[in-house]
């Protein structure tokens, strides 16, 4: 089932339970090579979300700023993006181009992500694809400028969202996660994957 909310295409339950489980298995492999880290914003504030990445680039933040980097903060290169994740990207976007980054956001109890825009990529004409796994999350969508009315929807395990066109630069965030609402991850929590084209180079 696909619905469109403010230019965001939401595919409810795009992945069935078996597909979600095998994706989580693949991610365990990725995270054993590139462990989750608790990022710190340039202001020195630790984020409540823990992060890692797969692909040629990962998004990182520390005291010196936000950026895409070709290495994990501990120095190793990022693992490849698993095939089943790439396949979701190609199918929902219809693009041949491979994403540069699969950012992995992990939400434990109480984690959230404030309203922000994603502006560290080189070309905003490429869409961003999000895959939700695990606990239910309240996703808030705003406007391309700060302020104004926002709209919220629940994202459940297996949902896929495509942000393209106008929606690509809209403010968005995660207000809360219902800890323990999904049986997918043994100890609860939520994983969100975002697939992005970062560099313009072809
Ligand atoms: C709208 N992640 O990693 S996914 C992020 O659930 C991020 O972890 C949230 O925002 C999460 O930057 C929301 C949905 C999403 C992802 C990227 C977007 C919405 C977006 C990029 C542009 C516009
Ligand atoms: Fe974002």
PDB file of C-alpha atoms and ligand atoms in Angstrom:
ATOM      1  CA  UNK A   1       0.000   0.000   0.000  1.00  0.00           C
ATOM      2  CA  UNK A   2       1.414   3.382  -0.999  1.00  0.00           C
ATOM      3  CA  UNK A   3       0.298   6.702   0.406  1.00  0.00           C
ATOM      4  CA  UNK A   4       1.646  10.152  -0.305  1.00  0.00           C
ATOM      5  CA  UNK A   5       1.949  12.652   2.536  1.00  0.00           C
ATOM      6  CA  UNK A   6       3.394  16.067   1.653  1.00  0.00           C
ATOM      7  CA  UNK A   7       5.382  14.696  -1.241  1.00  0.00           C
ATOM      8  CA  UNK A   8       6.763  11.794   0.808  1.00  0.00           C
ATOM      9  CA  UNK A   9       5.836   8.426  -0.705  1.00  0.00           C
ATOM     10  CA  UNK A  10       5.166   5.957   2.096  1.00  0.00           C
ATOM     11  CA  UNK A  11       5.070   2.246   1.260  1.00  0.00           C
ATOM     12  CA  UNK A  12       3.433   0.609   4.291  1.00  0.00           C
ATOM     13  CA  UNK A  13       4.724  -2.895   5.117  1.00  0.00           C
ATOM     14  CA  UNK A  14       6.888  -2.939   1.984  1.00  0.00           C
ATOM     15  CA  UNK A  15       9.021  -5.677   3.571  1.00  0.00           C
ATOM     16  CA  UNK A  16       7.385  -8.785   5.015  1.00  0.00           C
ATOM     17  CA  UNK A  17       8.596 -10.351   8.246  1.00  0.00           C
ATOM     18  CA  UNK A  18      11.019 -12.772   6.532  1.00  0.00           C
ATOM     19  CA  UNK A  19      12.576  -9.955   4.475  1.00  0.00           C
ATOM     20  CA  UNK A  20      12.938  -7.821   7.621  1.00  0.00           C
ATOM     21  CA  UNK A  21      14.620 -10.680   9.489  1.00  0.00           C
ATOM     22  CA  UNK A  22      17.151 -11.341   6.761  1.00  0.00           C
ATOM     23  CA  UNK A  23      17.873  -7.613   6.476  1.00  0.00           C
ATOM     24  CA  UNK A  24      18.548  -7.494  10.234  1.00  0.00           C
ATOM     25  CA  UNK A  25      20.918 -10.472   9.857  1.00  0.00           C
ATOM     26  CA  UNK A  26      22.804  -8.628   7.098  1.00  0.00           C
ATOM     27  CA  UNK A  27      22.985  -5.549   9.307  1.00  0.00           C
ATOM     28  CA  UNK A  28      24.472  -7.547  12.175  1.00  0.00           C
ATOM     29  CA  UNK A  29      27.310  -8.414   9.794  1.00  0.00           C
ATOM     30  CA  UNK A  30      27.759  -4.773   8.802  1.00  0.00           C
ATOM     31  CA  UNK A  31      27.746  -3.611  12.436  1.00  0.00           C
ATOM     32  CA  UNK A  32      30.313  -6.226  13.470  1.00  0.00           C
ATOM     33  CA  UNK A  33      32.727  -4.535  11.017  1.00  0.00           C
ATOM     34  CA  UNK A  34      31.545  -0.959  11.573  1.00  0.00           C
ATOM     35  CA  UNK A  35      30.172  -0.702  15.135  1.00  0.00           C
ATOM     36  CA  UNK A  36      27.492   1.810  16.141  1.00  0.00           C
ATOM     37  CA  UNK A  37      28.873   5.002  17.655  1.00  0.00           C
ATOM     38  CA  UNK A  38      27.180   7.702  19.682  1.00  0.00           C
ATOM     39  CA  UNK A  39      27.846  10.828  17.608  1.00  0.00           C
ATOM     40  CA  UNK A  40      28.522  14.231  19.134  1.00  0.00           C
ATOM     41  CA  UNK A  41      27.249  17.387  17.432  1.00  0.00           C
ATOM     42  CA  UNK A  42      29.630  20.319  16.786  1.00  0.00           C
ATOM     43  CA  UNK A  43      28.143  21.993  19.889  1.00  0.00           C
ATOM     44  CA  UNK A  44      29.448  19.058  21.945  1.00  0.00           C
ATOM     45  CA  UNK A  45      26.025  17.503  22.596  1.00  0.00           C
ATOM     46  CA  UNK A  46      25.848  13.708  22.275  1.00  0.00           C
ATOM     47  CA  UNK A  47      23.014  12.551  20.004  1.00  0.00           C
ATOM     48  CA  UNK A  48      20.525  10.044  21.447  1.00  0.00           C
ATOM     49  CA  UNK A  49      20.606   8.044  18.201  1.00  0.00           C
ATOM     50  CA  UNK A  50      23.575   5.747  17.590  1.00  0.00           C
ATOM     51  CA  UNK A  51      24.958   5.527  14.049  1.00  0.00           C
ATOM     52  CA  UNK A  52      27.029   3.597  11.601  1.00  0.00           C
ATOM     53  CA  UNK A  53      26.987   3.209   7.825  1.00  0.00           C
ATOM     54  CA  UNK A  54      27.653   1.017   4.809  1.00  0.00           C
ATOM     55  CA  UNK A  55      28.738   2.038   1.312  1.00  0.00           C
ATOM     56  CA  UNK A  56      31.524   4.241   0.000  1.00  0.00           C
ATOM     57  CA  UNK A  57      30.672   7.074   2.410  1.00  0.00           C
ATOM     58  CA  UNK A  58      29.188   7.375   5.895  1.00  0.00           C
ATOM     59  CA  UNK A  59      27.721  10.467   7.522  1.00  0.00           C
ATOM     60  CA  UNK A  60      29.516  11.385  10.722  1.00  0.00           C
ATOM     61  CA  UNK A  61      29.521  14.236  13.206  1.00  0.00           C
ATOM     62  CA  UNK A  62      31.961  15.305  15.893  1.00  0.00           C
ATOM     63  CA  UNK A  63      33.282  18.544  17.443  1.00  0.00           C
ATOM     64  CA  UNK A  64      34.668  19.605  14.072  1.00  0.00           C
ATOM     65  CA  UNK A  65      31.359  19.377  12.210  1.00  0.00           C
ATOM     66  CA  UNK A  66      29.005  17.251  10.107  1.00  0.00           C
ATOM     67  CA  UNK A  67      30.329  15.569   6.972  1.00  0.00           C
ATOM     68  CA  UNK A  68      30.468  12.475   4.825  1.00  0.00           C
ATOM     69  CA  UNK A  69      33.633  10.478   5.417  1.00  0.00           C
ATOM     70  CA  UNK A  70      35.119   7.482   3.587  1.00  0.00           C
ATOM     71  CA  UNK A  71      36.099   5.824   6.891  1.00  0.00           C
ATOM     72  CA  UNK A  72      34.456   4.797  10.145  1.00  0.00           C
ATOM     73  CA  UNK A  73      35.596   7.033  13.055  1.00  0.00           C
ATOM     74  CA  UNK A  74      37.783   4.123  14.247  1.00  0.00           C
ATOM     75  CA  UNK A  75      39.669   4.132  10.916  1.00  0.00           C
ATOM     76  CA  UNK A  76      38.313   1.174   8.929  1.00  0.00           C
ATOM     77  CA  UNK A  77      36.512   1.463   5.608  1.00  0.00           C
ATOM     78  CA  UNK A  78      32.724   1.100   5.570  1.00  0.00           C
ATOM     79  CA  UNK A  79      31.329  -2.347   4.670  1.00  0.00           C
ATOM     80  CA  UNK A  80      29.462  -2.795   1.368  1.00  0.00           C
ATOM     81  CA  UNK A  81      25.730  -2.099   1.316  1.00  0.00           C
ATOM     82  CA  UNK A  82      23.979  -5.513   1.492  1.00  0.00           C
ATOM     83  CA  UNK A  83      22.267  -6.604  -1.747  1.00  0.00           C
ATOM     84  CA  UNK A  84      18.749  -6.828  -0.314  1.00  0.00           C
ATOM     85  CA  UNK A  85      18.992  -3.183   0.798  1.00  0.00           C
ATOM     86  CA  UNK A  86      20.285  -2.076  -2.622  1.00  0.00           C
ATOM     87  CA  UNK A  87      17.433  -3.947  -4.224  1.00  0.00           C
ATOM     88  CA  UNK A  88      14.862  -1.877  -2.274  1.00  0.00           C
ATOM     89  CA  UNK A  89      16.585   1.311  -3.484  1.00  0.00           C
ATOM     90  CA  UNK A  90      16.537   0.273  -7.169  1.00  0.00           C
ATOM     91  CA  UNK A  91      12.939  -0.933  -7.037  1.00  0.00           C
ATOM     92  CA  UNK A  92      11.357   2.063  -5.313  1.00  0.00           C
ATOM     93  CA  UNK A  93      13.382   4.753  -7.130  1.00  0.00           C
ATOM     94  CA  UNK A  94      13.691   3.114 -10.550  1.00  0.00           C
ATOM     95  CA  UNK A  95      17.294   4.388 -10.652  1.00  0.00           C
ATOM     96  CA  UNK A  96      20.325   2.476 -11.947  1.00  0.00           C
ATOM     97  CA  UNK A  97      22.686   4.696  -9.942  1.00  0.00           C
ATOM     98  CA  UNK A  98      23.873   3.009  -6.739  1.00  0.00           C
ATOM     99  CA  UNK A  99      23.590   5.032  -3.501  1.00  0.00           C
ATOM    100  CA  UNK A 100      26.887   6.132  -1.919  1.00  0.00           C
ATOM    101  CA  UNK A 101      25.674   5.840   1.639  1.00  0.00           C
ATOM    102  CA  UNK A 102      23.424   3.603   3.691  1.00  0.00           C
ATOM    103  CA  UNK A 103      23.260   5.419   7.016  1.00  0.00           C
ATOM    104  CA  UNK A 104      22.258   3.194   9.937  1.00  0.00           C
ATOM    105  CA  UNK A 105      20.421   4.965  12.777  1.00  0.00           C
ATOM    106  CA  UNK A 106      19.728   2.954  15.923  1.00  0.00           C
ATOM    107  CA  UNK A 107      17.105   4.205  18.400  1.00  0.00           C
ATOM    108  CA  UNK A 108      17.229   2.745  21.900  1.00  0.00           C
ATOM    109  CA  UNK A 109      14.763   3.645  24.643  1.00  0.00           C
ATOM    110  CA  UNK A 110      14.077   7.401  24.665  1.00  0.00           C
ATOM    111  CA  UNK A 111      16.085   8.196  21.530  1.00  0.00           C
ATOM    112  CA  UNK A 112      14.710  10.810  19.149  1.00  0.00           C
ATOM    113  CA  UNK A 113      15.827  13.037  16.310  1.00  0.00           C
ATOM    114  CA  UNK A 114      14.943  16.720  16.229  1.00  0.00           C
ATOM    115  CA  UNK A 115      13.542  18.470  13.165  1.00  0.00           C
ATOM    116  CA  UNK A 116      16.289  19.038  10.607  1.00  0.00           C
ATOM    117  CA  UNK A 117      17.014  19.154   6.886  1.00  0.00           C
ATOM    118  CA  UNK A 118      19.407  16.804   5.110  1.00  0.00           C
ATOM    119  CA  UNK A 119      21.721  19.184   3.291  1.00  0.00           C
ATOM    120  CA  UNK A 120      25.184  17.618   3.375  1.00  0.00           C
ATOM    121  CA  UNK A 121      24.768  15.918  -0.016  1.00  0.00           C
ATOM    122  CA  UNK A 122      26.057  17.431  -3.264  1.00  0.00           C
ATOM    123  CA  UNK A 123      22.930  17.192  -5.392  1.00  0.00           C
ATOM    124  CA  UNK A 124      19.414  17.350  -3.951  1.00  0.00           C
ATOM    125  CA  UNK A 125      17.789  16.105  -7.135  1.00  0.00           C
ATOM    126  CA  UNK A 126      18.500  12.497  -6.082  1.00  0.00           C
ATOM    127  CA  UNK A 127      15.859  10.988  -3.793  1.00  0.00           C
ATOM    128  CA  UNK A 128      16.514   9.666  -0.283  1.00  0.00           C
ATOM    129  CA  UNK A 129      15.036   6.289   0.697  1.00  0.00           C
ATOM    130  CA  UNK A 130      14.300   5.300   4.301  1.00  0.00           C
ATOM    131  CA  UNK A 131      13.677   1.759   5.588  1.00  0.00           C
ATOM    132  CA  UNK A 132      12.227   1.249   9.111  1.00  0.00           C
ATOM    133  CA  UNK A 133      12.934  -1.907  11.137  1.00  0.00           C
ATOM    134  CA  UNK A 134      11.796  -2.695  14.682  1.00  0.00           C
ATOM    135  CA  UNK A 135       9.852  -0.430  17.024  1.00  0.00           C
ATOM    136  CA  UNK A 136       7.165   2.003  15.832  1.00  0.00           C
ATOM    137  CA  UNK A 137       8.291   5.618  15.416  1.00  0.00           C
ATOM    138  CA  UNK A 138       6.390   8.883  15.182  1.00  0.00           C
ATOM    139  CA  UNK A 139       7.808  10.637  12.102  1.00  0.00           C
ATOM    140  CA  UNK A 140       7.141  14.364  11.725  1.00  0.00           C
ATOM    141  CA  UNK A 141       7.212  16.170   8.391  1.00  0.00           C
ATOM    142  CA  UNK A 142       7.463  19.909   8.103  1.00  0.00           C
ATOM    143  CA  UNK A 143       8.171  22.396   5.355  1.00  0.00           C
ATOM    144  CA  UNK A 144      11.194  23.439   3.316  1.00  0.00           C
ATOM    145  CA  UNK A 145      11.614  26.447   5.594  1.00  0.00           C
ATOM    146  CA  UNK A 146      11.630  26.319   9.394  1.00  0.00           C
ATOM    147  CA  UNK A 147       8.253  26.683  11.123  1.00  0.00           C
ATOM    148  CA  UNK A 148       4.710  26.314   9.846  1.00  0.00           C
ATOM    149  CA  UNK A 149       2.395  23.371  10.194  1.00  0.00           C
ATOM    150  CA  UNK A 150       3.774  19.886  10.475  1.00  0.00           C
ATOM    151  CA  UNK A 151       2.172  16.498   9.945  1.00  0.00           C
ATOM    152  CA  UNK A 152       3.002  13.278  11.771  1.00  0.00           C
ATOM    153  CA  UNK A 153       2.679   9.644  10.795  1.00  0.00           C
ATOM    154  CA  UNK A 154       3.690   6.411  12.486  1.00  0.00           C
ATOM    155  CA  UNK A 155       6.387   4.409  10.744  1.00  0.00           C
ATOM    156  CA  UNK A 156       6.242   0.678  11.453  1.00  0.00           C
ATOM    157  CA  UNK A 157       8.684  -2.137  10.837  1.00  0.00           C
ATOM    158  CA  UNK A 158       8.989  -2.872   7.128  1.00  0.00           C
ATOM    159  CA  UNK A 159       7.816   0.553   5.945  1.00  0.00           C
ATOM    160  CA  UNK A 160       9.775   2.282   3.192  1.00  0.00           C
ATOM    161  CA  UNK A 161       9.635   6.043   2.563  1.00  0.00           C
ATOM    162  CA  UNK A 162      10.883   7.819  -0.565  1.00  0.00           C
ATOM    163  CA  UNK A 163      11.713  11.524  -0.323  1.00  0.00           C
ATOM    164  CA  UNK A 164      12.078  13.203  -3.686  1.00  0.00           C
ATOM    165  CA  UNK A 165      11.187  16.461  -5.361  1.00  0.00           C
ATOM    166  CA  UNK A 166       9.952  19.132  -2.940  1.00  0.00           C
ATOM    167  CA  UNK A 167      10.049  16.718   0.000  1.00  0.00           C
ATOM    168  CA  UNK A 168      13.797  16.215  -0.374  1.00  0.00           C
ATOM    169  CA  UNK A 169      14.546  19.456   1.473  1.00  0.00           C
ATOM    170  CA  UNK A 170      11.664  19.382   3.949  1.00  0.00           C
ATOM    171  CA  UNK A 171      12.313  19.524   7.692  1.00  0.00           C
ATOM    172  CA  UNK A 172      11.707  16.141   9.307  1.00  0.00           C
ATOM    173  CA  UNK A 173      12.421  14.268  12.510  1.00  0.00           C
ATOM    174  CA  UNK A 174      11.480  11.447  14.871  1.00  0.00           C
ATOM    175  CA  UNK A 175       9.524  12.634  17.938  1.00  0.00           C
ATOM    176  CA  UNK A 176       9.366   9.321  19.724  1.00  0.00           C
ATOM    177  CA  UNK A 177       9.782   5.583  19.439  1.00  0.00           C
ATOM    178  CA  UNK A 178       7.416   3.155  21.183  1.00  0.00           C
ATOM    179  CA  UNK A 179      10.009   1.009  22.891  1.00  0.00           C
ATOM    180  CA  UNK A 180       9.224  -2.726  22.724  1.00  0.00           C
ATOM    181  CA  UNK A 181       6.350  -2.331  20.241  1.00  0.00           C
ATOM    182  CA  UNK A 182       7.914  -4.664  17.651  1.00  0.00           C
ATOM    183  CA  UNK A 183       9.231  -8.208  18.234  1.00  0.00           C
ATOM    184  CA  UNK A 184      11.778  -7.914  15.382  1.00  0.00           C
ATOM    185  CA  UNK A 185      14.791  -6.890  17.466  1.00  0.00           C
ATOM    186  CA  UNK A 186      15.353  -9.108  20.511  1.00  0.00           C
ATOM    187  CA  UNK A 187      15.866  -6.306  22.982  1.00  0.00           C
ATOM    188  CA  UNK A 188      13.601  -3.771  21.303  1.00  0.00           C
ATOM    189  CA  UNK A 189      14.766  -0.623  19.583  1.00  0.00           C
ATOM    190  CA  UNK A 190      14.439   0.740  16.086  1.00  0.00           C
ATOM    191  CA  UNK A 191      16.776   0.744  13.123  1.00  0.00           C
ATOM    192  CA  UNK A 192      16.318   3.255  10.333  1.00  0.00           C
ATOM    193  CA  UNK A 193      18.312   2.969   7.139  1.00  0.00           C
ATOM    194  CA  UNK A 194      18.636   5.963   4.836  1.00  0.00           C
ATOM    195  CA  UNK A 195      20.026   5.474   1.354  1.00  0.00           C
ATOM    196  CA  UNK A 196      21.503   8.515  -0.356  1.00  0.00           C
ATOM    197  CA  UNK A 197      23.485   9.615  -3.361  1.00  0.00           C
ATOM    198  CA  UNK A 198      26.081  11.928  -1.846  1.00  0.00           C
ATOM    199  CA  UNK A 199      28.506  12.857  -4.566  1.00  0.00           C
ATOM    200  CA  UNK A 200      27.734  14.209  -7.977  1.00  0.00           C
ATOM    201  CA  UNK A 201      30.580  12.360  -9.619  1.00  0.00           C
ATOM    202  CA  UNK A 202      29.416   9.738 -12.092  1.00  0.00           C
TER     203      UNK A 202
HETATM  204  C1  LIG B   1      13.136  13.738   4.425  1.00  0.00           C
HETATM  205  N1  LIG B   1      16.395   9.820   9.799  1.00  0.00           N
HETATM  206  O1  LIG B   1      18.977  10.048   9.028  1.00  0.00           O
HETATM  207  S1  LIG B   1      13.968   8.715   8.070  1.00  0.00           S
HETATM  208  C2  LIG B   1      18.255  11.048   8.896  1.00  0.00           C
HETATM  209  O2  LIG B   1      13.981   7.711  11.093  1.00  0.00           O
HETATM  210  C3  LIG B   1      16.833  10.978   9.347  1.00  0.00           C
HETATM  211  O3  LIG B   1      16.096   7.867  11.471  1.00  0.00           O
HETATM  212  C4  LIG B   1      15.088   9.662  10.386  1.00  0.00           C
HETATM  213  O4  LIG B   1      16.174  11.940   9.273  1.00  0.00           O
HETATM  214  C5  LIG B   1      15.050   8.308  11.009  1.00  0.00           C
HETATM  215  O5  LIG B   1      18.634  12.090   8.383  1.00  0.00           O
HETATM  216  C6  LIG B   1      13.983   9.859   9.407  1.00  0.00           C
HETATM  217  C7  LIG B   1      13.031   9.605   6.930  1.00  0.00           C
HETATM  218  C8  LIG B   1      13.801  10.646   6.174  1.00  0.00           C
HETATM  219  C9  LIG B   1      15.121  10.461   5.858  1.00  0.00           C
HETATM  220  C10 LIG B   1      15.784  11.366   5.069  1.00  0.00           C
HETATM  221  C11 LIG B   1      15.126  12.474   4.577  1.00  0.00           C
HETATM  222  C12 LIG B   1      13.146  11.728   5.717  1.00  0.00           C
HETATM  223  C13 LIG B   1      13.800  12.649   4.910  1.00  0.00           C
HETATM  224  C14 LIG B   1      15.748  13.381   3.733  1.00  0.00           C
HETATM  225  C15 LIG B   1      15.060  14.449   3.233  1.00  0.00           C
HETATM  226  C16 LIG B   1      13.753  14.641   3.590  1.00  0.00           C
HETATM  227 FE1  LIG B   2      17.193  13.454   8.046  1.00  0.00          FE
END
